[in-house]
């Protein structure tokens, strides 16, 4: 039996609660799915997602000796890791390489954006037939929950701080909502909190954390007290929909009364100098906001660089990388790492910079487009990891001479998800019940031990 999907209309919630709050962006509700409890941990994870697919050959795994139809148009520059080079358009990353582990042997089998996104964020394939169309692969309540959602279920919070926040884009392409971005069969109650606004906009303001005019914190609390009297437990037991309303009210009240969360979104409190260091663009300011959310105690933060600034470089691969994508990534990551270190957060924050896959070694051209590009490629790709005990200044894994396949042990998205859960203190005994009532282990891969030991398996 599938988990029912309950989504509260915004107007209905406001009328039911009369709390004078705006509920846009709050997760919905569902019946719980049983799971074993995990262990506690104070660490956070910050995902930097380059949706579309970062070209490994033009960034972290250049092959300057490859044939002309393979190699990048970019030159390479040395890093602080002896003998290791990266693309010339990542100079700040090259200087900070002693903080990062570069993994060059990530691999899986899904070359489609939707399927690969689900694999990347959940460690599981999407539950659709192989021959299905993209319309059948869109986000569904039969999907496996992503990491923020699973953590919210096994370790629910009561302090008003959301377990997961994703910003500034929801991955939607035309009618297609990419799977893997939310809680799937755990139900909408455990969806990460999604921010769909540009933090670089001077008018940036998260409405769900704003009180309507004339509603003070004291008045809000008095309304909460009244609602508690109205929402009598005996009535709620016999009325499931009413219980759902109350759970939604609890989320809203918790967020509104959490000073940490409210303050975290006040990005205009940062100095002009700090904002400039990140870059005054959507991606740079999203990384700055992500740092503020980590500082506020949000366990899982996802900063997305995609769609509007997509890494899906079928055409004009080198122009887009050189002029926009790589410079913004380089500048934003350098500022992020400096800030996490200066705020004492780097030791407790695992930072993962990743795509759903890489790009083809062979250069191609879209019909009618004179500017060459690269297509989807999941057989081998690269990612970055730092913080929370990860050893910096190392390369893990080796690809072949054209960055097409791993020559050393391949690491999968399941391994990455298991590594993240391990960093968050989630035990191996945690199981979720899928929609068919079958227990499924949450950790379905191996911890990428070389990240911590510095020794290849």
Coordinates of C-alpha atoms in Angstrom, one line a residue:
X1 CA 0.0 0.0 0.0
X2 CA 1.4 3.4 -1.0
X3 CA 1.9 6.1 1.5
X4 CA -0.9 8.6 1.1
X5 CA 0.0 12.1 -0.1
X6 CA -1.5 14.9 1.9
X7 CA -0.7 18.4 0.8
X8 CA -2.3 21.3 2.7
X9 CA -3.5 24.2 0.5
X10 CA -1.9 27.5 1.6
X11 CA -5.2 29.3 2.1
X12 CA -6.8 26.4 4.0
X13 CA -3.9 26.2 6.4
X14 CA -4.0 30.0 7.1
X15 CA -7.8 29.8 7.6
X16 CA -7.6 26.8 9.9
X17 CA -4.9 28.1 12.1
X18 CA -5.7 31.8 12.1
X19 CA -2.0 32.2 13.1
X20 CA -1.3 35.0 10.6
X21 CA 1.6 33.1 9.1
X22 CA 2.6 32.4 5.5
X23 CA 3.1 28.6 4.9
X24 CA 4.6 28.7 1.4
X25 CA 7.5 26.3 1.2
X26 CA 6.6 24.2 4.2
X27 CA 6.7 20.4 3.7
X28 CA 3.4 18.5 3.5
X29 CA 2.2 15.6 5.6
X30 CA 1.9 11.8 5.4
X31 CA 1.4 8.8 7.6
X32 CA 4.7 7.5 9.1
X33 CA 6.7 4.6 7.7
X34 CA 8.4 2.5 10.4
X35 CA 12.1 2.6 10.7
X36 CA 14.7 1.7 13.2
X37 CA 16.4 4.6 14.9
X38 CA 19.8 5.9 14.1
X39 CA 22.6 7.3 16.3
X40 CA 23.1 11.0 17.1
X41 CA 25.8 13.2 15.6
X42 CA 26.4 16.9 15.5
X43 CA 27.8 17.1 12.0
X44 CA 26.3 18.7 8.9
X45 CA 26.6 18.0 5.2
X46 CA 26.6 20.6 2.5
X47 CA 26.0 19.4 -1.0
X48 CA 27.1 21.6 -3.9
X49 CA 25.2 20.2 -6.9
X50 CA 26.2 20.9 -10.4
X51 CA 23.1 19.8 -12.2
X52 CA 23.5 18.7 -15.7
X53 CA 26.9 17.0 -15.4
X54 CA 30.4 18.6 -14.9
X55 CA 32.9 17.6 -17.5
X56 CA 35.6 15.7 -15.7
X57 CA 38.0 16.3 -18.6
X58 CA 37.5 20.1 -18.4
X59 CA 37.8 20.4 -14.7
X60 CA 39.1 17.9 -12.1
X61 CA 40.5 15.1 -14.3
X62 CA 42.2 16.7 -17.4
X63 CA 43.9 14.5 -19.9
X64 CA 46.2 16.9 -21.9
X65 CA 47.9 13.9 -23.6
X66 CA 44.7 12.5 -25.0
X67 CA 43.9 12.7 -28.8
X68 CA 42.5 16.1 -30.1
X69 CA 38.9 14.8 -30.4
X70 CA 39.1 14.0 -26.6
X71 CA 41.2 16.5 -24.8
X72 CA 40.1 19.8 -23.4
X73 CA 40.6 23.1 -25.0
X74 CA 41.8 24.4 -21.6
X75 CA 45.3 24.3 -20.3
X76 CA 46.1 22.8 -16.9
X77 CA 47.6 24.3 -13.7
X78 CA 49.5 22.7 -10.9
X79 CA 47.8 22.3 -7.5
X80 CA 49.2 22.2 -4.0
X81 CA 49.1 18.3 -4.4
X82 CA 52.4 17.3 -5.9
X83 CA 52.0 16.0 -9.5
X84 CA 48.3 16.8 -9.6
X85 CA 46.8 19.4 -12.0
X86 CA 43.3 20.7 -12.7
X87 CA 41.8 23.0 -15.3
X88 CA 43.3 26.5 -15.6
X89 CA 40.0 28.1 -14.8
X90 CA 40.1 26.7 -11.2
X91 CA 43.0 28.7 -9.8
X92 CA 41.6 29.2 -6.3
X93 CA 40.7 25.5 -6.0
X94 CA 44.3 24.7 -7.1
X95 CA 45.6 26.8 -4.3
X96 CA 43.2 25.2 -1.8
X97 CA 43.8 21.6 -3.0
X98 CA 45.3 20.7 0.4
X99 CA 41.8 21.0 1.8
X100 CA 40.1 18.8 -0.7
X101 CA 40.0 15.1 -1.7
X102 CA 39.5 14.7 -5.4
X103 CA 37.7 11.5 -6.3
X104 CA 38.3 10.6 -9.9
X105 CA 36.6 7.2 -10.1
X106 CA 32.9 7.8 -9.4
X107 CA 30.8 5.6 -11.6
X108 CA 27.2 4.3 -12.2
X109 CA 25.1 3.3 -15.2
X110 CA 22.4 5.9 -15.6
X111 CA 23.1 8.4 -18.4
X112 CA 19.6 10.1 -18.2
X113 CA 19.3 13.2 -16.1
X114 CA 16.2 12.1 -14.2
X115 CA 17.4 8.6 -13.4
X116 CA 20.9 9.8 -12.6
X117 CA 19.6 12.5 -10.2
X118 CA 17.6 9.9 -8.3
X119 CA 20.7 7.6 -8.1
X120 CA 22.9 10.5 -7.0
X121 CA 20.7 11.8 -4.2
X122 CA 19.4 8.4 -2.9
X123 CA 21.9 5.8 -3.9
X124 CA 19.1 3.8 -5.5
X125 CA 17.8 3.4 -9.0
X126 CA 14.3 4.9 -9.7
X127 CA 11.5 2.3 -9.5
X128 CA 10.4 2.6 -13.2
X129 CA 10.7 0.1 -16.0
X130 CA 13.8 0.3 -18.2
X131 CA 11.9 1.2 -21.3
X132 CA 9.8 3.9 -19.6
X133 CA 9.6 7.4 -21.1
X134 CA 10.8 10.5 -19.2
X135 CA 7.2 11.3 -18.2
X136 CA 7.2 8.0 -16.3
X137 CA 10.5 8.8 -14.5
X138 CA 9.4 12.1 -12.9
X139 CA 9.2 12.5 -9.2
X140 CA 6.9 10.0 -7.5
X141 CA 5.8 9.0 -4.0
X142 CA 7.3 5.5 -4.9
X143 CA 10.8 7.0 -5.0
X144 CA 13.4 6.2 -2.4
X145 CA 13.8 9.2 0.1
X146 CA 16.9 11.4 -0.3
X147 CA 19.4 11.8 2.5
X148 CA 17.8 14.8 4.2
X149 CA 14.4 13.2 4.2
X150 CA 15.6 9.9 5.6
X151 CA 17.5 11.7 8.3
X152 CA 14.4 13.7 9.2
X153 CA 12.4 10.5 9.6
X154 CA 14.9 8.5 11.7
X155 CA 16.0 11.5 13.7
X156 CA 13.1 14.1 13.9
X157 CA 13.9 17.5 15.3
X158 CA 11.9 19.4 17.8
X159 CA 13.8 22.6 18.0
X160 CA 12.3 24.4 15.0
X161 CA 15.3 23.8 12.8
X162 CA 14.6 21.9 9.5
X163 CA 16.6 18.8 8.9
X164 CA 17.1 19.7 5.2
X165 CA 17.0 22.8 3.1
X166 CA 17.5 22.9 -0.7
X167 CA 18.2 26.1 -2.6
X168 CA 17.9 28.1 -4.8
X169 CA 16.3 25.8 -7.5
X170 CA 14.0 22.9 -7.7
X171 CA 15.0 20.7 -10.6
X172 CA 12.1 21.0 -13.0
X173 CA 12.5 20.9 -16.8
X174 CA 9.3 21.7 -18.7
X175 CA 6.7 19.2 -17.3
X176 CA 9.4 17.0 -15.7
X177 CA 10.2 17.2 -12.0
X178 CA 13.4 15.3 -11.5
X179 CA 13.2 12.5 -8.9
X180 CA 15.4 12.2 -5.8
X181 CA 14.8 15.7 -4.5
X182 CA 12.4 14.8 -1.8
X183 CA 11.2 12.1 0.7
X184 CA 9.5 9.7 -1.8
X185 CA 7.6 7.0 0.0
X186 CA 8.2 8.4 3.4
X187 CA 5.6 11.0 2.5
X188 CA 5.6 14.8 2.2
X189 CA 6.0 15.5 5.9
X190 CA 9.7 14.7 5.5
X191 CA 10.3 16.7 2.3
X192 CA 13.3 19.0 2.6
X193 CA 12.4 22.6 2.8
X194 CA 12.7 24.0 -0.7
X195 CA 13.8 27.6 -1.3
X196 CA 13.0 28.8 -4.9
X197 CA 14.4 32.3 -4.7
X198 CA 17.6 34.0 -5.7
X199 CA 19.6 35.0 -2.6
X200 CA 21.4 37.6 -4.8
X201 CA 18.1 39.4 -5.4
X202 CA 18.0 42.6 -3.3
X203 CA 14.4 41.7 -2.3
X204 CA 15.3 38.2 -1.2
X205 CA 13.0 37.2 1.6
X206 CA 11.7 33.8 2.7
X207 CA 7.9 34.4 3.2
X208 CA 7.4 31.2 5.3
X209 CA 9.5 32.8 8.0
X210 CA 7.6 36.1 8.0
X211 CA 4.8 37.2 10.3
X212 CA 1.9 39.1 8.8
X213 CA 1.5 42.7 9.7
X214 CA 0.4 43.3 13.3
X215 CA 1.3 39.8 14.5
X216 CA 3.9 39.9 17.2
X217 CA 5.7 36.9 18.7
X218 CA 3.5 37.2 21.9
X219 CA 0.3 37.3 19.8
X220 CA 1.5 34.3 17.8
X221 CA 2.1 32.3 21.0
X222 CA -1.4 33.2 22.4
X223 CA -2.9 31.9 19.2
X224 CA -0.9 28.7 19.5
X225 CA -2.2 28.3 23.1
X226 CA -5.8 28.7 21.7
X227 CA -5.2 26.1 19.0
X228 CA -3.8 23.6 21.5
X229 CA -7.1 23.9 23.4
X230 CA -9.1 23.4 20.2
X231 CA -7.0 20.6 18.9
X232 CA -8.1 18.1 21.6
X233 CA -6.3 14.7 21.3
X234 CA -9.6 12.8 21.4
X235 CA -10.9 14.7 18.4
X236 CA -7.6 14.2 16.5
X237 CA -7.6 10.5 17.0
X238 CA -10.9 10.1 15.1
X239 CA -10.0 12.6 12.4
X240 CA -6.8 11.9 10.5
X241 CA -7.1 15.0 8.3
X242 CA -7.3 17.2 11.4
X243 CA -4.2 15.6 12.7
X244 CA -2.5 16.5 9.5
X245 CA -3.5 20.1 9.9
X246 CA -2.0 20.1 13.4
X247 CA 1.3 18.6 12.2
X248 CA 1.5 21.4 9.5
X249 CA 0.7 24.0 12.1
X250 CA 3.5 22.6 14.4
X251 CA 6.0 23.0 11.5
X252 CA 5.0 26.5 10.9
X253 CA 5.0 27.6 14.5
X254 CA 8.4 25.9 15.1
X255 CA 10.0 27.8 12.1
X256 CA 8.5 31.1 13.0
X257 CA 9.7 30.9 16.6
X258 CA 13.2 29.7 15.7
X259 CA 15.4 32.7 15.9
X260 CA 18.3 30.7 14.4
X261 CA 16.4 29.9 11.3
X262 CA 15.0 33.3 10.8
X263 CA 18.4 34.9 11.3
X264 CA 20.1 32.5 8.9
X265 CA 18.0 33.7 6.0
X266 CA 18.8 37.4 6.6
X267 CA 21.7 37.3 4.2
X268 CA 21.7 41.0 4.0
X269 CA 23.3 41.0 7.5
X270 CA 26.5 39.9 5.9
X271 CA 29.1 42.5 5.1
X272 CA 29.5 43.8 1.5
X273 CA 33.0 42.4 1.5
X274 CA 31.9 38.9 2.4
X275 CA 29.2 38.9 -0.2
X276 CA 31.7 40.1 -2.8
X277 CA 34.1 37.3 -1.9
X278 CA 31.4 34.7 -2.8
X279 CA 30.5 36.5 -6.0
X280 CA 27.4 38.6 -6.5
X281 CA 25.6 36.0 -8.5
X282 CA 22.9 33.4 -7.8
X283 CA 25.4 30.6 -7.2
X284 CA 27.8 32.5 -5.0
X285 CA 25.1 33.9 -2.8
X286 CA 23.5 30.4 -2.5
X287 CA 26.8 29.1 -1.1
X288 CA 26.9 32.0 1.4
X289 CA 23.3 31.3 2.4
X290 CA 24.2 27.6 2.7
X291 CA 27.0 28.5 5.1
X292 CA 24.6 30.5 7.2
X293 CA 22.2 27.6 7.4
X294 CA 24.9 25.2 8.4
X295 CA 25.9 27.7 11.1
X296 CA 22.3 27.8 12.3
X297 CA 22.4 24.0 12.8
X298 CA 20.7 22.6 9.7
X299 CA 22.1 19.1 9.2
X300 CA 21.7 18.8 5.4
X301 CA 21.9 21.7 3.0
X302 CA 21.8 21.4 -0.7
X303 CA 23.1 24.3 -2.9
X304 CA 22.2 23.8 -6.5
X305 CA 23.9 25.2 -9.5
X306 CA 21.7 24.0 -12.3
X307 CA 19.1 24.7 -15.0
X308 CA 19.5 28.5 -15.1
X309 CA 23.3 28.0 -15.1
X310 CA 23.2 24.4 -16.2
X311 CA 26.3 22.2 -16.6
X312 CA 24.5 20.2 -19.3
X313 CA 27.0 21.4 -21.9
X314 CA 25.9 19.6 -25.1
X315 CA 26.8 22.9 -26.9
X316 CA 29.4 25.6 -26.3
X317 CA 31.0 23.4 -23.6
X318 CA 34.2 25.5 -23.3
X319 CA 32.6 28.9 -23.7
X320 CA 30.1 28.3 -20.9
X321 CA 32.6 26.7 -18.6
X322 CA 35.2 29.4 -19.1
X323 CA 32.9 32.5 -19.0
X324 CA 30.5 31.5 -16.3
X325 CA 30.4 28.1 -14.7
X326 CA 33.9 27.4 -13.6
X327 CA 34.8 31.0 -12.4
X328 CA 31.6 31.1 -10.3
X329 CA 32.3 27.7 -8.8
X330 CA 36.0 28.5 -8.2
X331 CA 35.3 31.8 -6.4
X332 CA 32.3 30.5 -4.4
X333 CA 34.0 27.4 -3.2
X334 CA 37.1 29.3 -2.1
X335 CA 35.0 31.7 -0.1
X336 CA 32.9 28.9 1.4
X337 CA 36.0 27.0 2.6
X338 CA 37.6 30.1 4.1
X339 CA 34.4 30.9 5.9
X340 CA 33.7 27.4 7.2
X341 CA 37.3 27.4 8.6
X342 CA 37.1 30.8 10.1
X343 CA 33.8 30.1 11.8
X344 CA 35.1 26.8 13.2
X345 CA 32.6 24.8 11.1
X346 CA 34.9 22.9 8.7
X347 CA 35.7 20.1 11.2
X348 CA 32.1 19.3 11.6
X349 CA 30.8 20.0 8.1
X350 CA 31.2 17.5 5.3
X351 CA 31.3 19.4 2.0
X352 CA 30.6 17.4 -1.2
X353 CA 30.8 19.0 -4.7
X354 CA 29.2 16.7 -7.2
X355 CA 27.1 16.2 -10.4
X356 CA 24.7 13.4 -11.3
X357 CA 27.3 12.2 -13.9
X358 CA 30.1 13.5 -16.1
X359 CA 30.5 14.2 -19.8
X360 CA 31.6 12.1 -22.7
X361 CA 35.2 11.9 -23.6
X362 CA 34.5 12.4 -27.2
X363 CA 33.5 15.9 -28.3
X364 CA 30.2 16.2 -30.2
X365 CA 28.1 18.9 -31.9
X366 CA 24.4 19.5 -31.6
X367 CA 22.6 19.8 -35.0
X368 CA 23.0 23.3 -36.2
X369 CA 25.3 24.4 -33.4
X370 CA 28.9 25.2 -34.5
X371 CA 30.1 25.3 -30.9
X372 CA 31.1 21.8 -29.8
X373 CA 30.1 20.2 -26.5
X374 CA 30.0 16.9 -24.6
X375 CA 27.1 14.5 -23.9
X376 CA 26.1 12.6 -20.8
X377 CA 28.5 10.1 -19.3
X378 CA 28.1 8.2 -16.1
X379 CA 30.8 5.5 -16.5
X380 CA 33.4 7.7 -14.8
X381 CA 33.2 11.2 -13.3
X382 CA 34.8 13.3 -10.5
X383 CA 33.8 14.9 -7.3
X384 CA 35.3 16.9 -4.4
X385 CA 35.0 16.2 -0.7
X386 CA 36.3 18.1 2.3
X387 CA 35.8 18.7 6.0
X388 CA 34.5 16.6 8.9
X389 CA 37.6 14.4 9.0
X390 CA 38.2 14.1 5.3
X391 CA 41.9 14.1 4.5
X392 CA 42.8 17.0 2.2
X393 CA 45.5 17.1 -0.4
X394 CA 44.8 13.8 -2.1
X395 CA 43.4 12.1 -5.2
X396 CA 41.3 9.0 -4.8
X397 CA 40.8 6.8 -7.8
X398 CA 42.2 6.8 -11.3
X399 CA 40.5 7.0 -14.7
X400 CA 41.9 5.7 -18.0
X401 CA 43.8 7.8 -20.5
X402 CA 40.7 9.5 -21.9
X403 CA 38.6 9.7 -18.6
X404 CA 36.1 7.2 -19.9
X405 CA 36.3 4.4 -17.4
X406 CA 37.9 3.7 -13.9
X407 CA 41.2 2.0 -13.8
X408 CA 41.1 1.7 -10.0
X409 CA 38.2 0.8 -7.8
X410 CA 35.0 2.5 -8.9
X411 CA 33.0 4.3 -6.2
X412 CA 29.2 4.6 -6.7
X413 CA 26.5 7.0 -5.5
X414 CA 25.4 4.3 -3.0
X415 CA 28.9 4.4 -1.6
X416 CA 28.8 8.2 -1.4
X417 CA 25.3 8.1 0.4
X418 CA 26.6 5.5 2.8
X419 CA 29.6 7.8 3.5
X420 CA 27.4 10.7 4.2
X421 CA 25.1 8.7 6.5
X422 CA 28.2 7.5 8.3
X423 CA 29.4 11.1 8.8
X424 CA 26.0 12.0 10.2
X425 CA 26.1 9.1 12.7
X426 CA 23.5 6.9 11.1
X427 CA 24.0 3.3 12.1
X428 CA 24.1 0.3 9.7
X429 CA 21.1 -1.3 11.4
X430 CA 18.6 1.4 10.1
X431 CA 15.9 0.0 7.8
X432 CA 13.0 1.7 6.0
X433 CA 9.8 -0.1 5.0
X434 CA 9.1 0.4 1.3
X435 CA 5.6 0.9 -0.1
X436 CA 5.2 -2.9 -0.4
X437 CA 6.0 -3.4 3.3
X438 CA 9.5 -4.7 2.6
X439 CA 12.4 -3.7 4.9
X440 CA 15.2 -1.9 3.0
X441 CA 18.5 -1.1 4.6
X442 CA 19.2 2.6 4.4
X443 CA 23.0 2.1 4.0
X444 CA 23.4 0.1 0.8
X445 CA 27.0 0.8 -0.1
X446 CA 30.5 1.0 1.4
X447 CA 32.0 4.0 3.2
X448 CA 34.7 5.6 0.9
X449 CA 37.4 4.9 3.5
X450 CA 40.3 6.5 1.5
X451 CA 38.6 9.9 2.2
X452 CA 39.7 9.4 5.8
X453 CA 42.6 7.0 5.7
X454 CA 44.4 8.3 2.6
X455 CA 44.9 4.8 1.5
X456 CA 43.3 3.2 -1.5
X457 CA 41.3 0.0 -0.9

